[in-house]
Coordinates of C-alpha atoms in Angstrom, one line a residue:
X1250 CA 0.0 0.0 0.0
X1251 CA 1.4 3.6 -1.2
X1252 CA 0.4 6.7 1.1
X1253 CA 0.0 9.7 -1.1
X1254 CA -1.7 13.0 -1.0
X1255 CA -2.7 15.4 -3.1
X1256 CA -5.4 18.2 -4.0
X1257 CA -8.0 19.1 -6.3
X1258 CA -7.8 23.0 -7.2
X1259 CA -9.1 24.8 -9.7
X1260 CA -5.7 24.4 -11.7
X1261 CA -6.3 21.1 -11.7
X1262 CA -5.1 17.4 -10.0
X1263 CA -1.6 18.5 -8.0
X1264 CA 0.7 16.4 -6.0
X1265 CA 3.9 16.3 -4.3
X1266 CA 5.7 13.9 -6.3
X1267 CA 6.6 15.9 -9.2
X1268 CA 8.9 19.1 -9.1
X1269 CA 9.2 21.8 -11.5
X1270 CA 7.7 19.6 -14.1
X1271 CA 10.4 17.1 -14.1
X1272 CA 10.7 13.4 -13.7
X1273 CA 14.1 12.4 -11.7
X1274 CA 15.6 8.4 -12.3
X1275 CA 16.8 7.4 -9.1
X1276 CA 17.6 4.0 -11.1
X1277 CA 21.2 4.0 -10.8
X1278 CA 24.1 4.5 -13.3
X1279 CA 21.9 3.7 -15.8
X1280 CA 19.6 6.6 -15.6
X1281 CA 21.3 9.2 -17.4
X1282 CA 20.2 6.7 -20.8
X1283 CA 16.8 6.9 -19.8
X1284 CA 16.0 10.2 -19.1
X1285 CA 15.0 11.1 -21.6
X1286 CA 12.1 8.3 -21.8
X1287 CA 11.3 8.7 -18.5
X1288 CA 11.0 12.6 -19.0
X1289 CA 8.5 11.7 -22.0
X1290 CA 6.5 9.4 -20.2
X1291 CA 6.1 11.3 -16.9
X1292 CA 4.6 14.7 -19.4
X1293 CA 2.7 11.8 -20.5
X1294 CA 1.5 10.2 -17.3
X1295 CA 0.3 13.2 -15.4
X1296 CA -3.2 11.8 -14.9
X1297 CA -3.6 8.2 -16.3
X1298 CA 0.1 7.5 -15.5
X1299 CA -0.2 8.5 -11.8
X1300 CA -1.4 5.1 -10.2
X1301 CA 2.3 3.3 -11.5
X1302 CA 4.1 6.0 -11.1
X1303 CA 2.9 6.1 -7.0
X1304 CA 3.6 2.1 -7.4
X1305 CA 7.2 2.6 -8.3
X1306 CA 7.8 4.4 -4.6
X1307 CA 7.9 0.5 -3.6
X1308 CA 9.4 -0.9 -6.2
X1309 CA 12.3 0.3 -7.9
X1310 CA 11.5 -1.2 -11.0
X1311 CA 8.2 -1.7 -12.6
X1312 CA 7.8 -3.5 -15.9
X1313 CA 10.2 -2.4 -18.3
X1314 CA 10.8 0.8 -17.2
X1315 CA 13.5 1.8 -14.5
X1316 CA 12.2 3.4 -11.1
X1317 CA 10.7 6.4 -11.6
X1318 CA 9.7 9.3 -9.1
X1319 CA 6.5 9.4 -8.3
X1320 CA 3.5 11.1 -9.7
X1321 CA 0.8 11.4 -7.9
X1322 CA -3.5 10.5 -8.4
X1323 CA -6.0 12.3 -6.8
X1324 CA -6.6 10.0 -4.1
X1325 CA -5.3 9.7 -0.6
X1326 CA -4.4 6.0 -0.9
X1327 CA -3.8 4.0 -3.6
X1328 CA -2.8 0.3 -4.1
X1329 CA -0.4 -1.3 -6.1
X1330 CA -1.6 -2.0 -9.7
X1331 CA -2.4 -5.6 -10.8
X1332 CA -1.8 -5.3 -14.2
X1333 CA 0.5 -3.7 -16.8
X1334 CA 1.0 0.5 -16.3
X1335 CA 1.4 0.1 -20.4
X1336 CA -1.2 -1.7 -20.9
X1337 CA -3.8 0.7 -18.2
X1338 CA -2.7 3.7 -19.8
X1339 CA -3.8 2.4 -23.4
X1340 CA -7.1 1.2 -22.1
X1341 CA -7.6 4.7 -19.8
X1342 CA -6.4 7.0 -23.0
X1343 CA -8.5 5.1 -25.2
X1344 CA -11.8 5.9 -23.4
X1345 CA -13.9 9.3 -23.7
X1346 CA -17.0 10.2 -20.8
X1347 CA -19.5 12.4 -21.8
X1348 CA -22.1 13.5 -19.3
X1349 CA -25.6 14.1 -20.2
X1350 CA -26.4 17.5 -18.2
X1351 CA -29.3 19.0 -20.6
X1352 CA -32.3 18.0 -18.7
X1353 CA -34.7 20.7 -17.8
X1354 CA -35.3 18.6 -14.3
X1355 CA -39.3 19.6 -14.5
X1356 CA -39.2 16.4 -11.4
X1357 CA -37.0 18.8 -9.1
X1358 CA -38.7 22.0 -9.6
X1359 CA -38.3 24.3 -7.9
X1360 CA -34.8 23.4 -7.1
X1361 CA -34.2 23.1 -11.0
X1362 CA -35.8 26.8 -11.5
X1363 CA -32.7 29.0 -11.5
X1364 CA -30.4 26.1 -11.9
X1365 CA -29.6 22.9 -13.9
X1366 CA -30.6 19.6 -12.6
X1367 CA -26.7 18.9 -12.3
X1368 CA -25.9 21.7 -10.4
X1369 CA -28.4 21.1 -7.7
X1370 CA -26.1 20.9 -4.4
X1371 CA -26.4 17.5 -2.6
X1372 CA -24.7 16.6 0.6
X1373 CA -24.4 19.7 1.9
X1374 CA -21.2 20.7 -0.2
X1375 CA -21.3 18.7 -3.4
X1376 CA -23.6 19.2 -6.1
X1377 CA -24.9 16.3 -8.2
X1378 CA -22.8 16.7 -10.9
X1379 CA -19.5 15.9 -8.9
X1380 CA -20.5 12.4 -8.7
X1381 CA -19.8 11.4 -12.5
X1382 CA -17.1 13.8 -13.0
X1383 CA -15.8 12.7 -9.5
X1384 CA -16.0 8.6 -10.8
X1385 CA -14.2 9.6 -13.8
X1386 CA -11.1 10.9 -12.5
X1387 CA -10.9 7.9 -9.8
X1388 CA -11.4 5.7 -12.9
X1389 CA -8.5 7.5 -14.6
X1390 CA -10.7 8.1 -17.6
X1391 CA -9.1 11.8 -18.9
X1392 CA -11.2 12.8 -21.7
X1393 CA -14.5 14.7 -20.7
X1394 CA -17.3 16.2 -22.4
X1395 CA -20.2 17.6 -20.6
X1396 CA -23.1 18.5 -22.3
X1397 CA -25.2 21.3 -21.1
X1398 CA -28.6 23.3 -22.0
X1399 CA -31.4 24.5 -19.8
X1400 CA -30.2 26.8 -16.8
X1401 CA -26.3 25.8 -17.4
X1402 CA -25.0 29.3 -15.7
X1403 CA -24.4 28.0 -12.5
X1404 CA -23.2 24.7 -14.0
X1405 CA -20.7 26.1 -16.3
X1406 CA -19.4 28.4 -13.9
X1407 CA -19.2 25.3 -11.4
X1408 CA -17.4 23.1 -13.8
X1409 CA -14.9 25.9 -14.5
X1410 CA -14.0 26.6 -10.6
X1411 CA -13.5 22.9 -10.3
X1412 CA -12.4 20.9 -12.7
X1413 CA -10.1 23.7 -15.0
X1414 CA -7.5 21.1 -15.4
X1415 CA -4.7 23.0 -16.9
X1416 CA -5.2 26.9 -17.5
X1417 CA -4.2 26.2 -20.9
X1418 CA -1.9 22.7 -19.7
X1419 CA -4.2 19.7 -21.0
X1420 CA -5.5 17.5 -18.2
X1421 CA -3.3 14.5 -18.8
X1422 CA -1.2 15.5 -21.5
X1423 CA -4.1 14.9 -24.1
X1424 CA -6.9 14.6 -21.6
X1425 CA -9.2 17.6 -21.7
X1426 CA -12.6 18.6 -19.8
X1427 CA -15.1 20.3 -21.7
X1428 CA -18.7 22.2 -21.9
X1429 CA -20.6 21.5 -25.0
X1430 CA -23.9 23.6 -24.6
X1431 CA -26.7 23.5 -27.1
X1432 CA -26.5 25.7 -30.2
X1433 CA -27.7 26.7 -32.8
X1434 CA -26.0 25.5 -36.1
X1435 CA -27.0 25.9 -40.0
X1436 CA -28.1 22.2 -40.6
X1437 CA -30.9 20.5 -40.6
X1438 CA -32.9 20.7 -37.3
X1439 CA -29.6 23.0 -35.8
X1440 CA -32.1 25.6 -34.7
X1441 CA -33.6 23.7 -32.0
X1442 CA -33.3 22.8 -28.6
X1443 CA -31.5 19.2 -28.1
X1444 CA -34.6 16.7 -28.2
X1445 CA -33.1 14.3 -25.8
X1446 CA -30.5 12.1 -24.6
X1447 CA -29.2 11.0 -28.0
X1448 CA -29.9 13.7 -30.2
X1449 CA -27.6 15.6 -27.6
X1450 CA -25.2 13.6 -28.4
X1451 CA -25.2 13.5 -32.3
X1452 CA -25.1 17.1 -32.8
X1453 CA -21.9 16.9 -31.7
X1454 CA -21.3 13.9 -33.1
X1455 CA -18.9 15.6 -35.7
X1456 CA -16.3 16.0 -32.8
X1457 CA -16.0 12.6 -32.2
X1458 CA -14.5 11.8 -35.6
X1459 CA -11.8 14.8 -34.5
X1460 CA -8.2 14.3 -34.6
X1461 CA -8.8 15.0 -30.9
X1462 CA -9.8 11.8 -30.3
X1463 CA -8.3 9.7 -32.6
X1464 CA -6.9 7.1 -29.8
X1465 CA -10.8 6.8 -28.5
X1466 CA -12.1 3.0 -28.6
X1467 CA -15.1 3.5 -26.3
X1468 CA -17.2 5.8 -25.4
X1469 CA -19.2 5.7 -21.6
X1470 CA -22.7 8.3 -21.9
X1471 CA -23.4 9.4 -18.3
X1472 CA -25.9 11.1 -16.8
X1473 CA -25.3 14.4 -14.7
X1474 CA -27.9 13.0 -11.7
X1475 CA -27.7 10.0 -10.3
X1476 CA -25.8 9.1 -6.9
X1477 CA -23.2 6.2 -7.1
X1478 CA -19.6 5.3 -7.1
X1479 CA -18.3 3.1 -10.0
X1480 CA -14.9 2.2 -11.4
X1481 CA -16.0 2.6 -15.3
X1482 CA -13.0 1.0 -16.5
X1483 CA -14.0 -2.0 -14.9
X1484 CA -17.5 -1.5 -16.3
X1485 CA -15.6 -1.0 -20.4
X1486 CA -13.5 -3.7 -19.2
X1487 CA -16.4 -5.9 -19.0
X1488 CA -17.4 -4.2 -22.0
X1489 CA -14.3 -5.1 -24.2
X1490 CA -14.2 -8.9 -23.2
X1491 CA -17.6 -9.3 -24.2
X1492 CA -16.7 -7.6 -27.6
X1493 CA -20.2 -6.1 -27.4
X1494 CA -21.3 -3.1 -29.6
X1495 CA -23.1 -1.6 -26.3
X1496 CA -23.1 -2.5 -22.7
X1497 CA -25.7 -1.2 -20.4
X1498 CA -25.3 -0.8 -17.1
X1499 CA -27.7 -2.8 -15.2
X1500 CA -29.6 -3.0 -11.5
X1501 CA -31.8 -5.0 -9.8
X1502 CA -35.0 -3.5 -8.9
X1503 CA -38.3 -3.8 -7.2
X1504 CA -42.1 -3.7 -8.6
X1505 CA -42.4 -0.4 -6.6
X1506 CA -40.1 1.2 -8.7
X1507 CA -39.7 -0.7 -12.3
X1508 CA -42.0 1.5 -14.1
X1509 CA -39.5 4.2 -13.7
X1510 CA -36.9 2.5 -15.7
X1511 CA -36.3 0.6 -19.2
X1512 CA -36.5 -2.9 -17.9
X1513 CA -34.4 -5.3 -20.2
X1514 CA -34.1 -9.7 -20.2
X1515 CA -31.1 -11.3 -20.6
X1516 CA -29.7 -14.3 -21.5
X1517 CA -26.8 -17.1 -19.5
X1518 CA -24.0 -14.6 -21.0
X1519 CA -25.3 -11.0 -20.0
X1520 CA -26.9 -10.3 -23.7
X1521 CA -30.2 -8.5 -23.4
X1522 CA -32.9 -10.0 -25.9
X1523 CA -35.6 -7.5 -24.7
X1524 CA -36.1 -3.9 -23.8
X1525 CA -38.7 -2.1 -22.7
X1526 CA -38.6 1.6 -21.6
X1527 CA -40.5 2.5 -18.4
X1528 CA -43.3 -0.4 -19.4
X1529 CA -46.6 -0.2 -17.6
X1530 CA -49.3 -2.8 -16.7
X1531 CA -49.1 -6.0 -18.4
X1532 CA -46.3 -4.8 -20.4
X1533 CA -44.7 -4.2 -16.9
X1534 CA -45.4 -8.0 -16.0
X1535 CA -44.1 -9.1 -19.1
X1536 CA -40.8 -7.8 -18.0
X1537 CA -40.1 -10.1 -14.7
X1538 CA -37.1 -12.0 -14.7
X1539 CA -35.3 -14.7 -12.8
X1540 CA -32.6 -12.4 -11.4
X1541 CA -30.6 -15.0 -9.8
X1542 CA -29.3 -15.1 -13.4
X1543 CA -27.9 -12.1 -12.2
X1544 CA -25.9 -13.9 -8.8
X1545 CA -29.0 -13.0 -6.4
X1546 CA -30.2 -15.3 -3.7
X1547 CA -33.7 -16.9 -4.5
X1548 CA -35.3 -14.4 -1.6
X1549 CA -33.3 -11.0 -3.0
X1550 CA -34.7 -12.3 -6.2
X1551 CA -38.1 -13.0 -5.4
X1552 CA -37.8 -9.0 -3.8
X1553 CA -36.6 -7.6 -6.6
X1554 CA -37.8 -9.5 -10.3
X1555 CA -36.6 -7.0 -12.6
X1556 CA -33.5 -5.9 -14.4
X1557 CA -33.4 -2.2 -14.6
X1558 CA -31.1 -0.1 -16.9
X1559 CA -29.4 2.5 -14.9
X1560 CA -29.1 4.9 -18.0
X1561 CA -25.5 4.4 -17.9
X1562 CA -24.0 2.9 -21.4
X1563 CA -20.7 1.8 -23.1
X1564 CA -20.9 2.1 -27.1
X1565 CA -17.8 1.5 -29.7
X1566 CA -17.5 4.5 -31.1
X1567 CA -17.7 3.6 -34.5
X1568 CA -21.0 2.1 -33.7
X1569 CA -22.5 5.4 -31.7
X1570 CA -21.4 7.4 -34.7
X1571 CA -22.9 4.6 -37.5
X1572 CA -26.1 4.5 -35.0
X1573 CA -26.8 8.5 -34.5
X1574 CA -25.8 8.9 -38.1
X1575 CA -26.9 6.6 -40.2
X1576 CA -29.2 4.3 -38.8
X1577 CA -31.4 5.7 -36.6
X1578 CA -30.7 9.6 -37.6
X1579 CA -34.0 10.7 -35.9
X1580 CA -33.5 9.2 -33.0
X1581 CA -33.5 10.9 -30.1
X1582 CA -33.1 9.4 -26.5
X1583 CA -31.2 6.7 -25.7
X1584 CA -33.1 4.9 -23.8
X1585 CA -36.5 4.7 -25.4
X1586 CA -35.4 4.0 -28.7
X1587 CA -31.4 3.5 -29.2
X1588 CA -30.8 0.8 -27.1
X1589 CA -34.6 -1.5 -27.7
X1590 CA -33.9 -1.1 -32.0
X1591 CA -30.0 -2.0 -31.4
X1592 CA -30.8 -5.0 -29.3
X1593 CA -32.8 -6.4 -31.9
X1594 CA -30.0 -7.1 -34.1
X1595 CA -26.5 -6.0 -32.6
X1596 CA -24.8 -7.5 -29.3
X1597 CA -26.2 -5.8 -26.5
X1598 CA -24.3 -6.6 -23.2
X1599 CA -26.0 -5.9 -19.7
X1600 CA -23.2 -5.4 -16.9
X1601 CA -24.1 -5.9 -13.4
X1602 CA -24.1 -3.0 -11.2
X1603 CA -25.1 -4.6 -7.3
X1604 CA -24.6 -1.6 -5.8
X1605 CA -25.8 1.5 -3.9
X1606 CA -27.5 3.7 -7.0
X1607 CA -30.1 6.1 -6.5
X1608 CA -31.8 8.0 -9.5
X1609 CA -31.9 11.7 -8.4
X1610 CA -34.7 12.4 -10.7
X1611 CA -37.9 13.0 -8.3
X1612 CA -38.1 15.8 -5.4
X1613 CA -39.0 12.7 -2.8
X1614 CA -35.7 10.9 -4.0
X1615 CA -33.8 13.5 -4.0
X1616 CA -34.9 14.5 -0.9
X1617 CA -34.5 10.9 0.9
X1618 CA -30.8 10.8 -1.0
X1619 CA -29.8 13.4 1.2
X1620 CA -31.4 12.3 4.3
X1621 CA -30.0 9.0 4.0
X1622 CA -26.3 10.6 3.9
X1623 CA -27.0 11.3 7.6
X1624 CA -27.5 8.1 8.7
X1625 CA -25.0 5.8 10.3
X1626 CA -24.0 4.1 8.5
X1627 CA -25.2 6.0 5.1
X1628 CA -26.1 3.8 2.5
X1629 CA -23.8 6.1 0.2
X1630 CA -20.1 7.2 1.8
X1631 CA -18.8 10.3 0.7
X1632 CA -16.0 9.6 3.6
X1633 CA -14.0 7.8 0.8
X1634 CA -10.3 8.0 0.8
X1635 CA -9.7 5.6 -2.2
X1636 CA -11.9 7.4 -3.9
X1637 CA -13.1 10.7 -2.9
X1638 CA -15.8 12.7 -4.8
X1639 CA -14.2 16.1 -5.7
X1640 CA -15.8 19.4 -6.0
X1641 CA -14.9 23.8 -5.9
X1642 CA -12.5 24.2 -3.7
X1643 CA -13.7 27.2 -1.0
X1644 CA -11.8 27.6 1.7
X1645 CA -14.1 28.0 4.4
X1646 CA -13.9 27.6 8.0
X1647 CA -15.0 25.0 10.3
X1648 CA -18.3 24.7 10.9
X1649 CA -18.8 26.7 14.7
X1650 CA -21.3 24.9 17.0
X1651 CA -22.5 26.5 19.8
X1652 CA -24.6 24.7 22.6
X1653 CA -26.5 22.1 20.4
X1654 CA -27.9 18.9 20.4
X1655 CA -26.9 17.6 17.1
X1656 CA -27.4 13.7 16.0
X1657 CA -27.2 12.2 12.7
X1658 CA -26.3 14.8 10.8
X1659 CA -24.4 16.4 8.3
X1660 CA -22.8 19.9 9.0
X1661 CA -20.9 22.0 6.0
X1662 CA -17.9 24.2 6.4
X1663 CA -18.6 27.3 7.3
X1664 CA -22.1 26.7 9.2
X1665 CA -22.6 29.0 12.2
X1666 CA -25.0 26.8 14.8
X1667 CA -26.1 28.4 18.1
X1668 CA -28.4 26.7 21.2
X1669 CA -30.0 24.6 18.5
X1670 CA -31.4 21.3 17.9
X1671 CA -30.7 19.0 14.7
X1672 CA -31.8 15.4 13.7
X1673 CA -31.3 13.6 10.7
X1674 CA -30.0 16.7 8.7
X1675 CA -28.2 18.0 6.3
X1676 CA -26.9 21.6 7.1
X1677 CA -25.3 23.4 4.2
X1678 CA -22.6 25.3 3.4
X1679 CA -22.3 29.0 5.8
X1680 CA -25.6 27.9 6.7
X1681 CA -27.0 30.3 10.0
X1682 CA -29.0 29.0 12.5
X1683 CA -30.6 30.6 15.3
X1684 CA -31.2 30.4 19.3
X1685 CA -34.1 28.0 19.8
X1686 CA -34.6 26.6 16.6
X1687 CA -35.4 22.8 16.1
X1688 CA -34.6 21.0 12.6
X1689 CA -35.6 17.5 12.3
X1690 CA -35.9 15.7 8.8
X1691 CA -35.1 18.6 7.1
X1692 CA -32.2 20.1 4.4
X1693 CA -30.6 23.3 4.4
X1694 CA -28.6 24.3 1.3
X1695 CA -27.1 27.0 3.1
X1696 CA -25.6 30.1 1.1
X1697 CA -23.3 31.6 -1.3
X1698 CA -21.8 34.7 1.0
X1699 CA -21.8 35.8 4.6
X1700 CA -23.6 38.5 5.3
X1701 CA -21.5 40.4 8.2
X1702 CA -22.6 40.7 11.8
X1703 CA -23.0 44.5 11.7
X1704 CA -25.1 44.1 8.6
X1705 CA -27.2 41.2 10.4
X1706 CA -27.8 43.7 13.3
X1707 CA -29.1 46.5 10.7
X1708 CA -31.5 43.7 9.2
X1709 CA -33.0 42.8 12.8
X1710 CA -33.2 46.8 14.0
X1711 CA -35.5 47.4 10.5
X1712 CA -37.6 44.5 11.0
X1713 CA -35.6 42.3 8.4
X1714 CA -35.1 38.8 8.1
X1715 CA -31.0 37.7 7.8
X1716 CA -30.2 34.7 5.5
X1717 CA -30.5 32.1 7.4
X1718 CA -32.9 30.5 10.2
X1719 CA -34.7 32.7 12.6
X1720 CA -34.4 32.5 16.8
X1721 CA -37.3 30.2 17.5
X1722 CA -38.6 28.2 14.2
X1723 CA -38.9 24.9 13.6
X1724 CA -38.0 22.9 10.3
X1725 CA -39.4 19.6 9.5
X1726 CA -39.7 17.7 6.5
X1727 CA -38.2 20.9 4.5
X1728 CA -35.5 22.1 1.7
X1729 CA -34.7 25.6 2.9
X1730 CA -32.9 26.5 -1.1
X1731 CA -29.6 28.5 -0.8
X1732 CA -29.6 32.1 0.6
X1733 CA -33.3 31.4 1.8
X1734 CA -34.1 33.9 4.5
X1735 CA -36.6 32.6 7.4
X1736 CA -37.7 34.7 10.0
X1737 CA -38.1 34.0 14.1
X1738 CA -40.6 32.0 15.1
X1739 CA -41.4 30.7 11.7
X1740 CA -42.8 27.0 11.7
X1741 CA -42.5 24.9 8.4
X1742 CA -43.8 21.7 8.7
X1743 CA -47.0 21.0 5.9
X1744 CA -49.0 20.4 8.9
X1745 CA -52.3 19.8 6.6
X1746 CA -50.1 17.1 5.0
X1747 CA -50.4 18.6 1.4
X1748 CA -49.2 16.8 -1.5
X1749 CA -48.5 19.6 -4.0
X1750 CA -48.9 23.3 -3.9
X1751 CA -47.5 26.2 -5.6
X1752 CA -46.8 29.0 -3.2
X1753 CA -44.1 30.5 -4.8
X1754 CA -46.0 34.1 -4.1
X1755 CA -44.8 33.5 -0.4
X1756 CA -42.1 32.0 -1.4
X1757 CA -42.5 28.7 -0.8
X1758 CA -43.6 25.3 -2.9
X1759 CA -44.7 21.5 -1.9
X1760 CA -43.8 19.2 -4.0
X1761 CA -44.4 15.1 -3.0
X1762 CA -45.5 17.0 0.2
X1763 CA -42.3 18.2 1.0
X1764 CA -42.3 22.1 1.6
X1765 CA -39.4 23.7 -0.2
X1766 CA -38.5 27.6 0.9
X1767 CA -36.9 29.1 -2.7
X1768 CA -34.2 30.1 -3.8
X1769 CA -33.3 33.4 -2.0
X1770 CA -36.8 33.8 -1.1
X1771 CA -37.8 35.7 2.3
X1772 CA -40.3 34.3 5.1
X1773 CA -41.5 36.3 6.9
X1774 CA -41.3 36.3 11.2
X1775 CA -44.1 33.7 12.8
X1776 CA -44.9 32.5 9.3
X1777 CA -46.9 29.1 9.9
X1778 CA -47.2 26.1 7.4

C-alpha cells in the first residue's frame, strides 16, 4: 500500500511527487540513458500515468521501465496495480466520458428553476454533478465532455471553478474537460433545442471523428444526476471482453419502482434479448425475470424481479457514430429508442451493477438521498479516501457549533450553529441557524456569502429577516434552497399534509408534500405552514 496525498484546485489534480515539471531516475548509473524516456512518459503520465508512477515508490523497477519518481493520483491511498501500467494507460487513454447535463429537471422543480438539474447541491457541499465527474477521475478516464442546455450558468461556472485542469496545460497530457452547450447551427434541425439524450449527443457527433480523439475505442454516456460510485474501467472492461457493440449498465429493482426505468431480459451470457422503456401494466409483468441469473439469492430475487437499466451505457465509437448517423438519424433518446432497436440485431451486453445507485430524478428521492447521507452508516459514503468525490474548492472555515444537540447529521464548512437542535439533517454550506430553533428531517442548502454581523444587526433593528434560520422556528420535512431567508418564530412543517402546492407568491412550494423555501426567497417572522 502507497500513502499519497494530493489536492484538487481549480488548476487542476496537484501532487507532491513531481517538481518543477520534471521526472528524476533514481535507477542508478543507468539513468542518465533513460532520461529522456522517463521525461517523455512522466509529461505523459500526469493523470492516467499516476497510479504506476505512485507504485514505483515500492518498487524500484516496474515493468520495463526503471524506477521512476512518483507522480501522484487524486486519491489519498492508492494500491499497487495488478496489471500492466502500459497496458492501463492504453485502455484509460482510449476511453472518452460524456455527461448528459441537458435536462430541464421539470421532477425537481423548484430546485431546478434557477439552476440545472446537475448543479443542484447535494450533501451539503457537493452538487450532483461531482459524482460522475468525480467517478471519472478515480477511474482515470481523462477525456470529458459535458453536455449542457437548460439553466447551465451556475453549471458552467461550477465546472470551470472545479475541474479547470490546466489553465491552458491539457488534463493528462491529451486529456481535456469540456462544456458543450446546445447551439444553434445551420443544418438541418440546428435551430432547436436538443430533443433528448441522443440527439444531444449527435449534434456533436462531428467532434467525435476529431483528430482529438483519434486514440478513442469506447465511449461511456453518463448522466449528470444520479448518486453512485463506480470504477468505469471496470465497467468498459467488461465491455471489451464481451466484444459487445453496447453494454448497459444494469440493477436489480423492485415492482415499486420498475415503471420508472427501461427494464431489459437477458440471456446465460449477459446479452439483453428484450427492452422495454418504463413499461406499464401488463407490459410491466411481461418484464419479470429470474434475477438469480444475475448472482442473487432466490429471496433477494423473489424481492426484486426486474432488471433495470441504470441509464449508464458503453458504445464502440464507431457504432455510436454509424447508429446517430446513419441508422437511426432521428433518433433521439437513448433509452427509449437506441438501445430497444440495437438490441434487436447487434450485441447488446448488460453489466451488473449490485450496488448503492439512486436515480436523483424525483423531489421525494432527491430528498431521501440526502437524508440517508446522515445516517450511520449511510447507505452512500462520501467519507471515501480511495476514492473521494471532488468538488470547488472554498476555503471555508469549520463549521462553529454553539450549545447544540446535534445527532445524525451532516454539517458543512462554514455553518454557524447556536443553542439549537438537529436530527437527521443535512446543514449546508455557511448555513446560520438561530437560538431555539429545532430542525428534524429537514435540508438546508445554506448560502453563497456571509452577510457580516453589523449588517445582520441592521436587518434585525429594520424589521428584516437575515439569511439564514430565525431564533425560535422549527423545520421539519423541508428544503430551505440556498440564501433562503426565514424569520423567528417561523414554523415549516406541511401540517395539513399537502401533496403539491404552488406558493411560490410567499415564497415557498410542496412538491411530493415536502415544503421547499426558494431560492433566495424571504419568510417572513411567525410565518406558519
Amino acid at each position: 500500500m502507497v500513502v499519497a496525498t494530493s489536492r484538487l484546485t481549480p488548476m487542476g489534480v496537484r501532487g507532491t511527487g513531481v517538481a518543477g515539471g520534471r521526472a528524476r531516475s533514481v535507477a542508478g548509473p543507468k539513468a542518465s540513458k533513460q532520461s529522456k524516456a522517463v521525461a517523455r512518459n512522466a509529461r505523459e503520465a500526469a493523470f492516467f500515468g499516476s497510479e504506476v508512477a505512485c507504485a514505483s515508490r515500492a518498487s524500484p523497477r516496474l515493468g520495463s521501465r526503471a524506477g521512476r519518481r512518483p507522480m501522484l493520483k487524486p486519491v489519498a491511498v492508492i494500491e499497487r496495480p495488478t496489471v500492466d501500467p502500459e497496458s492501463l494507460k492504453a485502455s484509460t487513454r482510449s476511453v472518452l466520458a460524456i455527461i448528459l447535463g441537458g435536462g430541464a429537471g421539470t421532477r425537481l422543480y423548484p430546485l431546478t428553476k434557477q439552476r440545472a438539474k446537475p448543479a443542484v447541491p447535494i450533501g451539503g457541499a457537493y452538487r450532483l454533478i461531482d459524482v460522475p465527474m468525480s467517478n471519472c477521475i478515480n477511474s482515470g478516464i481523462s477525456k470529458i465532455y459535458i453536455l449542457t442546455q437548460f439553466n447551465s450558468t451556475s453549471l458552467n461556472r461550477h465546472l470551470t471553478r472545479a475541474y479547470n485542469f490546466g489553465n491552458g496545460i491539457r488534463f493528462g497530457g491529451d486529456g481535456f474537460v469540456e462544456i458543450l452547450a446546445a447551439t444553434q447551427t445551420p443544418t438541418p434541425g440546428g435551430k432547436d433545442w436538443f430533443q433528448g439524450t441522443a440527439d444531444a449527443v449527435r449534434r456533436y457527433a462531428w467532434l467525435l471523428e476529431s483528430v482529438k480523439i483519434r486514440q478513442v475505442e469506447d465511449i461511456v454516456i453518463l448522466s449528470g444526476d444520479h448518486l453512485y460510485r463506480m470504477d468505469y474501467m471496470k465497467f468498459v472492461q467488461r465491455h471489451r471482453e464481451t466484444n459487445a457493440d453496447i453494454t448497459v449498465a444494469a440493477i436489480p429493482c423492485d415492482e415499486k419502482r420498475a415503471s420508472d426505468f427501461g427494464l431489459m431480459k437477458i440471456d446465460k451470457t449477459g446479452r439483453i434479448n428484450d427492452f422495454a422503456e418504463k413499461p406499464k401494466g401488463a407490459a410491466l409483468e411481461e418484464m419479470k425475470v429470474d434475477t438469480t441469473i444475475l448472482g442473487l439469492t432466490p429471496g433477494e430475487a423473489s424481492e426484486k424481479p426486474y432488471i433495470a437499466s441504470m441509464g449508464i451505457y458503453v458504445f464502440k465509437k464507431e457504432v455510436l457514430i454509424d447508429l446517430l448517423n446513419e441508422k437511426m438519424p432521428t433518433a433521439n433518446d437513448f433509452g427509449s429508442e437506441i438501445i430497444p432497436e440495437a438490441a434487436e440485431d447487434m450485441r447488446v451486453q448488460a453489466y451488473l451493477f449490485n450496488d448503492y445507485w439512486e436515480d436523483i430524478g424525483t423531489m421525494k428521492s432527491f430528498f431521501e438521498a440526502n437524508l440517508a447521507l446522515a445516517q450511520h452508516p449511510p447507505r452512500f459514503e462520501f467519507y471515501d479516501a480511495l476514492n473521494p468525490i471532488f468538488t470547488s474548492p472554498r476555503f471555508l472555515p469549520p463549521a462553529k457549533v454553539y450549545n447544540c444537540q446535534v445527532s445524525d447529521a451532516i454539517i458543512s464548512h462554514g455553518a454557524c450553529l447556536e443553542d439549537c437542535e438537529v436530527d437527521n439533517a443535512i446543514i449546508g454550506l455557511r448555513s446560520r441557524v438561530g437560538k431555539g430553533v429545532k430542525i428534524q428531517d429537514a435540508m438546508l442548502m445554506g448560502a453563497d456569502y456571509y452577510e457580516s454581523e453589523d449588517l445582520r444587526s441592521k436587518l434585525l433593528a429594520e424589521g428584516k429577516v437575515p439569511i439564514g434560520i430565525g431564533d425560535g422556528s422549527l423545520i421539519q420535512n423541508t428544503i430551505v434552497d440556498k440564501n433562503a431567508r426565514v424569520g423567528k418564530n417561523c414554523v415549516l412543517v406541511n401540517k395539513a399534509g399537502v401533496e403539491e402546492a404552488n406558493l411560490e407568491e410567499d415564497g415557498l412550494y410542496i412538491r411530493s408534500g415536502i415544503v421547499t423555501v426558494l431560492h433566495d426567497a424571504t419568510i417572513p417572522d411567525g410565518f406558519t405552514i
